[in-house]
XYZ file of C-alpha atoms in Angstrom:
522
model
C 106.909 83.298 80.329
C 107.797 81.067 83.272
C 106.972 82.387 86.753
C 110.226 82.173 88.694
C 108.881 83.582 91.939
C 109.588 81.386 94.932
C 106.899 80.385 97.391
C 107.554 82.142 100.726
C 108.977 79.662 103.208
C 107.575 79.159 106.683
C 109.104 78.247 110.019
C 107.565 75.454 112.069
C 107.423 74.755 115.793
C 106.720 71.103 116.625
C 105.244 70.776 120.119
C 106.001 67.373 121.681
C 104.424 66.621 125.098
C 106.047 63.554 126.697
C 104.993 61.505 129.714
C 106.272 58.004 130.466
C 107.021 57.037 126.865
C 110.421 55.327 127.289
C 109.644 52.657 124.690
C 108.440 55.025 121.950
C 109.762 58.542 122.462
C 113.181 58.254 120.799
C 111.798 56.568 117.690
C 109.021 59.162 117.557
C 111.503 62.054 117.723
C 113.777 60.490 115.120
C 110.874 60.275 112.689
C 110.527 64.070 112.788
C 113.696 64.360 110.687
C 111.512 63.819 107.612
C 110.319 67.424 107.967
C 113.739 68.733 106.936
C 112.974 67.651 103.379
C 109.962 69.975 103.065
C 110.641 72.768 100.534
C 108.061 74.956 102.299
C 109.936 75.037 105.596
C 112.921 77.281 106.245
C 113.370 76.314 109.893
C 112.026 73.552 112.123
C 111.986 74.048 115.871
C 111.171 70.936 117.900
C 110.153 71.669 121.497
C 110.121 68.563 123.699
C 108.459 68.900 127.110
C 109.058 66.038 129.532
C 106.004 66.277 131.767
C 107.476 64.782 134.939
C 108.089 61.268 133.583
C 108.974 58.605 136.162
C 109.850 55.614 133.957
C 113.315 56.606 132.742
C 112.065 58.751 129.836
C 114.000 61.754 131.167
C 117.316 59.888 130.966
C 116.626 58.832 127.390
C 115.767 62.405 126.431
C 118.967 63.693 128.033
C 121.019 61.256 126.001
C 119.128 62.150 122.839
C 119.607 65.857 123.539
C 123.388 65.468 123.806
C 123.442 64.103 120.286
C 120.749 66.349 118.820
C 122.468 69.563 119.951
C 125.446 68.857 117.714
C 123.423 68.052 114.585
C 122.859 71.663 113.464
C 121.217 72.398 110.099
C 117.574 73.122 109.459
C 116.268 71.422 112.598
C 116.630 72.994 116.051
C 115.933 71.112 119.286
C 114.702 72.486 122.619
C 114.177 70.360 125.718
C 112.098 71.457 128.706
C 111.269 69.504 131.867
C 108.391 69.710 134.342
C 109.311 68.595 137.853
C 105.703 67.589 138.473
C 103.309 66.071 135.961
C 100.919 68.757 134.676
C 99.052 66.722 132.075
C 99.148 66.866 128.292
C 97.486 70.283 128.233
C 100.007 71.673 130.691
C 102.932 70.395 128.607
C 101.421 71.872 125.447
C 100.919 75.252 127.099
C 104.555 75.302 128.223
C 105.772 74.493 124.715
C 103.523 77.155 123.131
C 105.090 79.802 125.389
C 108.490 78.965 123.852
C 107.318 78.542 120.231
C 108.816 80.979 117.715
C 107.805 79.421 114.383
C 105.163 80.795 112.018
C 103.124 77.638 112.565
C 102.900 75.316 115.563
C 101.852 71.669 115.361
C 101.305 69.140 118.146
C 103.078 65.783 117.839
C 102.606 63.031 120.419
C 105.643 61.113 121.655
C 104.324 57.746 120.471
C 104.233 56.127 117.042
C 100.533 56.522 116.261
C 101.064 59.440 113.850
C 103.332 59.796 110.830
C 105.280 63.112 110.715
C 105.306 62.942 106.911
C 101.678 64.090 107.103
C 102.770 67.351 108.725
C 104.414 68.438 105.475
C 101.101 67.997 103.658
C 99.359 70.010 106.349
C 101.815 72.886 105.889
C 100.922 73.057 102.193
C 97.362 74.063 103.121
C 98.633 77.162 104.907
C 100.329 78.185 101.678
C 97.513 77.370 99.247
C 94.390 78.180 101.279
C 95.491 80.942 103.692
C 94.516 78.607 106.504
C 94.609 79.616 110.142
C 94.530 76.010 111.335
C 94.779 72.580 109.719
C 93.610 69.413 111.463
C 94.790 65.994 110.399
C 91.755 63.681 110.292
C 92.013 59.950 110.877
C 88.540 59.386 109.420
C 88.555 61.027 105.984
C 90.067 58.345 103.795
C 93.815 58.293 104.389
C 95.903 56.033 102.177
C 96.941 53.971 105.198
C 95.038 53.540 108.456
C 95.324 50.841 111.059
C 91.968 49.358 112.102
C 90.705 51.116 115.242
C 88.789 49.874 118.241
C 85.089 50.149 117.407
C 84.019 51.620 120.752
C 86.850 54.167 120.692
C 85.827 55.323 117.247
C 82.166 55.476 118.245
C 83.021 57.586 121.295
C 85.265 59.812 119.169
C 82.510 60.411 116.630
C 79.980 61.124 119.370
C 82.226 63.658 121.074
C 83.175 65.203 117.727
C 79.460 65.565 116.948
C 78.883 67.347 120.279
C 81.862 69.624 119.672
C 80.594 70.444 116.178
C 77.176 71.209 117.621
C 78.687 73.793 119.949
C 81.270 75.239 117.549
C 79.104 75.130 114.395
C 81.864 73.318 112.506
C 81.726 70.102 110.486
C 84.993 68.519 111.577
C 85.419 64.750 111.392
C 88.092 64.350 114.079
C 88.304 66.867 116.929
C 90.465 64.519 119.023
C 93.235 64.243 116.458
C 96.684 64.973 117.825
C 97.795 66.686 114.630
C 96.542 70.247 114.939
C 98.649 72.820 113.097
C 97.843 76.439 113.952
C 99.406 79.783 113.141
C 101.565 80.510 116.166
C 100.536 84.163 116.788
C 96.895 83.057 116.740
C 97.577 80.123 119.056
C 99.514 82.307 121.506
C 96.655 84.808 121.617
C 94.147 82.186 122.790
C 94.025 81.599 126.578
C 94.261 77.854 127.206
C 93.496 76.391 130.626
C 93.043 72.622 130.235
C 95.723 70.401 131.746
C 94.679 67.114 130.161
C 92.983 65.829 127.004
C 90.285 68.483 127.370
C 92.683 70.816 125.633
C 91.531 69.254 122.330
C 87.938 70.627 122.437
C 89.180 73.809 124.111
C 91.476 74.618 121.191
C 88.840 73.674 118.632
C 85.940 75.622 120.129
C 88.039 78.719 120.786
C 89.407 78.666 117.233
C 85.826 78.489 115.971
C 84.797 81.430 118.153
C 87.755 83.374 116.798
C 86.367 82.677 113.314
C 89.581 80.958 112.269
C 89.760 79.343 108.827
C 90.062 75.663 109.754
C 90.827 72.932 107.224
C 91.124 69.162 107.453
C 93.291 66.745 105.509
C 93.386 62.934 105.783
C 96.310 61.480 107.698
C 97.523 57.963 108.363
C 97.101 56.517 111.831
C 98.404 53.463 113.661
C 96.461 53.365 116.914
C 97.777 51.391 119.859
C 96.003 49.568 122.667
C 96.139 49.963 126.448
C 98.748 47.216 126.755
C 101.025 49.362 124.583
C 100.549 52.458 126.731
C 97.355 54.165 125.521
C 96.227 56.525 128.287
C 92.806 57.953 127.362
C 89.715 56.194 128.730
C 86.008 56.402 129.585
C 86.565 58.964 132.338
C 88.320 61.242 129.848
C 85.299 60.997 127.560
C 82.981 62.219 130.315
C 85.362 65.034 131.190
C 85.566 65.957 127.499
C 81.773 66.169 127.244
C 81.656 68.504 130.257
C 84.472 70.561 128.701
C 82.516 70.976 125.468
C 79.611 72.437 127.422
C 81.933 74.674 129.426
C 83.896 76.079 126.505
C 80.784 76.396 124.406
C 79.330 78.784 126.985
C 82.569 80.718 127.548
C 83.819 83.754 125.657
C 87.348 83.575 127.081
C 88.921 83.525 123.630
C 91.488 86.356 123.809
C 94.511 86.574 126.052
C 94.971 89.930 127.791
C 96.536 92.454 125.412
C 97.015 96.173 124.858
C 94.010 96.382 122.531
C 91.302 95.396 125.014
C 90.476 92.378 122.859
C 88.793 90.519 125.712
C 86.239 93.245 126.387
C 85.596 93.937 122.716
C 85.136 90.245 121.971
C 82.477 90.029 124.669
C 80.640 93.063 123.319
C 80.707 91.578 119.819
C 78.359 88.841 121.034
C 75.546 91.395 121.099
C 74.787 90.750 117.418
C 71.414 92.497 117.394
C 72.932 95.596 118.954
C 75.620 95.742 116.260
C 72.918 95.337 113.609
C 71.038 98.263 115.126
C 74.126 100.441 114.981
C 74.688 99.458 111.359
C 71.102 100.221 110.378
C 71.431 103.721 111.853
C 74.511 104.625 109.787
C 73.674 102.796 106.553
C 71.565 105.603 105.006
C 74.606 107.893 105.103
C 77.050 105.475 103.488
C 78.179 105.579 99.868
C 79.667 102.864 97.689
C 83.379 103.503 98.310
C 83.981 103.089 102.019
C 86.895 103.052 104.450
C 86.076 101.610 107.869
C 88.558 102.472 110.620
C 88.797 100.286 113.710
C 86.694 97.469 112.262
C 87.584 94.980 114.999
C 86.312 91.502 114.157
C 84.169 92.799 111.294
C 80.743 92.969 112.941
C 79.856 96.202 111.145
C 81.795 95.318 108.016
C 79.776 92.221 107.209
C 76.479 94.092 107.533
C 77.652 96.873 105.230
C 78.494 94.589 102.305
C 78.417 94.388 99.371
C 79.722 97.756 98.137
C 81.599 98.781 95.008
C 84.767 99.071 97.092
C 85.092 98.583 100.840
C 88.333 98.809 102.817
C 88.110 97.477 106.352
C 90.974 98.232 108.725
C 92.364 97.971 112.238
C 95.648 98.266 114.144
C 95.261 95.007 116.095
C 97.229 92.350 114.150
C 94.883 89.611 115.402
C 91.865 91.459 114.077
C 93.646 92.157 110.807
C 94.266 88.463 110.203
C 90.582 87.791 110.751
C 89.525 90.670 108.515
C 91.770 89.371 105.751
C 90.001 86.031 105.833
C 86.736 87.881 105.175
C 88.213 89.118 101.901
C 88.277 85.600 100.483
C 85.588 85.310 97.782
C 84.756 89.026 98.142
C 86.637 90.948 95.413
C 85.129 94.243 96.543
C 86.571 93.912 100.066
C 90.124 94.662 101.194
C 91.672 94.623 104.669
C 94.464 97.035 105.561
C 96.388 98.282 108.549
C 95.236 101.816 109.303
C 96.140 103.898 112.334
C 93.803 106.872 112.598
C 96.619 108.905 114.222
C 99.002 108.303 111.295
C 97.916 109.815 107.982
C 100.611 107.901 106.111
C 98.947 104.610 107.097
C 95.647 105.435 105.393
C 94.936 103.316 102.286
C 94.507 105.650 99.315
C 91.684 105.976 96.854
C 91.592 108.699 94.244
C 89.941 111.198 94.513
C 89.076 109.849 97.978
C 86.456 107.789 99.785
C 82.861 108.927 99.662
C 82.437 107.501 103.187
C 84.746 106.961 106.148
C 83.263 105.034 109.082
C 84.961 105.552 112.437
C 83.060 104.054 115.365
C 84.304 104.136 118.964
C 87.811 105.248 117.980
C 88.310 108.997 118.552
C 87.777 108.738 122.320
C 90.793 106.377 122.464
C 93.401 108.621 120.811
C 95.405 111.365 122.479
C 95.143 113.859 119.605
C 91.590 113.581 118.268
C 92.038 116.709 116.136
C 94.907 115.142 114.203
C 92.942 111.901 113.845
C 89.891 113.666 112.432
C 92.091 115.689 110.078
C 93.491 112.408 108.736
C 89.940 111.216 108.134
C 89.095 114.474 106.357
C 92.098 114.150 104.064
C 91.004 110.670 103.011
C 87.532 111.866 101.981
C 86.544 112.869 98.481
C 85.060 116.370 98.201
C 81.500 116.112 99.456
C 82.225 112.796 101.191
C 80.848 111.860 104.600
C 82.657 110.937 107.812
C 80.435 108.856 110.101
C 81.906 109.176 113.576
C 80.504 107.488 116.681
C 81.906 108.673 120.007
C 81.228 108.108 123.694
C 78.851 110.754 125.015
C 78.733 112.959 128.114
C 81.820 113.475 130.328
C 79.625 112.793 133.382
C 79.334 109.177 132.200
C 83.081 108.574 132.527
C 83.471 105.476 134.735
C 85.784 102.560 135.480
C 84.525 100.905 132.296
C 85.920 103.803 130.263
C 89.278 103.244 131.935
C 89.253 99.557 131.008
C 88.372 100.359 127.404
C 91.111 103.001 127.189
C 88.814 105.995 126.726
C 90.584 109.320 127.130
C 87.443 111.446 126.988
C 83.733 111.622 126.352
C 82.059 114.177 124.110
C 79.095 116.523 124.144
C 77.246 117.661 121.034
C 78.971 121.022 121.372
C 82.480 119.540 121.677
C 82.037 117.234 118.689
C 80.794 120.193 116.607
C 83.795 122.245 117.674
C 86.139 119.405 116.776
C 84.538 119.019 113.349
C 84.696 122.767 112.730
C 88.407 122.857 113.629
C 88.961 120.237 110.904
C 86.884 122.121 108.298
C 84.128 119.511 108.378
C 80.486 120.542 108.514
C 78.237 118.597 110.878
C 75.217 117.525 108.892
C 73.519 115.687 111.724
C 74.142 114.359 115.234
C 72.190 111.265 116.230
C 71.822 110.434 119.951
C 72.267 106.673 120.300
C 71.543 104.096 123.027
C 69.891 105.959 125.895
C 69.090 102.839 127.905
C 72.772 101.908 127.761
C 73.582 104.976 129.864
C 71.659 103.570 132.809
C 73.514 100.220 132.641
C 76.835 102.033 132.171
C 76.344 104.173 135.278
C 75.216 101.252 137.446
C 78.118 99.000 136.403
C 80.901 101.564 136.094
C 80.088 104.328 138.578
C 78.080 102.618 141.292
C 79.521 99.086 141.248
C 82.959 100.129 139.914
C 83.121 97.084 137.688
C 85.960 96.720 135.197
C 84.307 94.237 132.886
C 80.950 93.406 131.344
C 79.198 90.297 132.573
C 78.471 87.764 129.856
C 74.892 87.571 131.090
C 74.545 91.332 130.646
C 75.747 91.103 127.062
C 73.225 88.356 126.341
C 70.527 90.496 127.952
C 71.569 93.463 125.817
C 71.269 91.309 122.708
C 67.863 90.054 123.850
C 66.292 93.449 124.530
C 67.821 95.330 121.583
C 64.613 95.112 119.480
C 62.790 96.887 122.311
C 65.581 99.433 122.701
C 65.392 100.285 119.005
C 61.729 101.159 119.297
C 61.940 103.108 122.551
C 65.375 104.762 122.343
C 64.200 108.196 121.179
C 61.483 108.306 123.897
C 63.569 107.421 126.940
C 64.368 110.235 129.421
C 68.088 109.424 129.614
C 71.046 111.086 127.897
C 72.537 108.917 125.134
C 75.544 106.716 125.799
C 76.937 107.556 122.340
C 76.665 110.230 119.676
C 76.808 109.519 115.942
C 78.008 112.558 114.017
C 77.549 112.757 110.250
C 80.273 115.115 109.042
C 80.597 116.362 105.482
C 83.762 117.286 103.580
C 83.236 120.667 101.873
C 82.611 120.028 98.180
C 84.794 122.960 97.126
C 87.838 121.830 99.161
C 90.966 120.246 97.799
C 91.035 116.541 96.964
C 93.451 114.069 98.520
C 95.799 114.384 95.549
C 96.591 118.044 96.325
C 97.550 117.779 99.981
C 101.275 118.190 99.452
C 104.163 116.591 101.236
C 102.213 115.789 104.413
C 100.527 112.874 102.647
C 103.466 111.986 100.415
C 103.865 108.727 102.273
C 100.510 107.612 100.887
C 101.639 107.686 97.268
C 103.215 104.256 97.436
C 100.009 102.583 98.664
C 97.887 100.704 96.126
C 95.065 102.806 94.707
C 91.546 101.858 93.725
C 90.200 104.479 91.344
C 86.696 105.768 91.858
C 84.599 106.225 88.730
C 84.121 109.867 87.840
C 80.546 111.143 87.906
C 79.681 114.513 86.402
C 82.468 116.845 87.484
C 84.651 113.964 88.674
C 83.572 114.129 92.303
C 82.059 111.234 94.193
C 78.392 111.969 94.913
C 77.334 111.406 98.512
C 74.366 109.075 99.068
C 71.860 111.744 100.092
C 72.449 113.702 96.867
C 72.030 110.849 94.384
């Protein structure tokens, strides 16, 4: 039987920075019309930013705009002008602010690149679930004009340095043709105003764990007599930029999810491993993780028979979904702990629900914990990590969006109100309390220093050994809560969970009486 399903079409924003290109710009823009023939594109938005040109380019663009506005059809044109030259990076940033397509691609206003290659780049987003696709001038394109030897040598040297910092194996970091999913691109803070935006984009994409692909493209390089602008000084600035962006963790724009702070904390890899090792003994084989973030805990919990990782941050969700590639046991879903209807369903329920650093953020923690309870199989375990001790509430809690901190008594009362028995409460990270008080209460800081995070990562092995012996209250509490084995399963909860019925189910194998057996009883 023939599959008649159509491939979902994408919209494209073409970002065109222009500065003093009167001899090339019109021909370059006209060549973009080839994109209208792409069957994968439903709409093409071309955003032209004149970056304060002084050679008559602005007049040519105005004339072109008067004709382009009346063309209609699949291609839409937008023209923006800078009164003062802000550099290529500045023009790109302006265009990104106005981009509305699913994918954004940069196209220079000269004739060095062939827009027909953009269509081939778009195909990779469809076939490989790419986050970004770079067009490489050095991977065997069908047509390539011979380049200047010293330019190519410098390009390869700088690409090598960028790869060293980003841990990628790209062949052409300085390619103009970079196509990136627009929501991802908009969520990355960009600061460069010149050609340094090339390594900035690349390194920050790598730090965001984006799925980056390369395809060969054709290239017809031009010389300085024809208007080429990049030179030896730019190479030195690029090298300094690689060092700068390699050391930076400024990879998330400010948002409602606190992504900046959480991204910085995720750099403490050893600390996250410690947290995972503490909860692992209580985890079963069919797990739901709520508030997984960028997947630091997820990746250390795998493999499992079935593991659903989830978050409410759409940026995190895109990243989590890339982790599912080549891992058939892993699935990534939207799940809001305050909304029971958003919980992915398994029948008769999950044997483990992991919920770390989430309950202190929600207004109604009772309702949230009840939703967790309903998703558990009878006898299943909820592993809940919460911020400890109301006296530790500081400016850092405000930045992270904490509504409360818990005591052992309050977490037991909360569990009891949800008909969950507390099997064990584990005090966690006593030394962290001292740093928390100094930074948040004494110094009133509203962020974590990058150096402090590196220090935390460095001393974590010592903290693991000494944590139980330190004379400080813990910064966090890990509660192991158990669903009563005799209680109802998720399939008998009535209309309150009716909204879950339409979600895809992954059936748990029945063992004995059909109930999932928790890990400590196997």
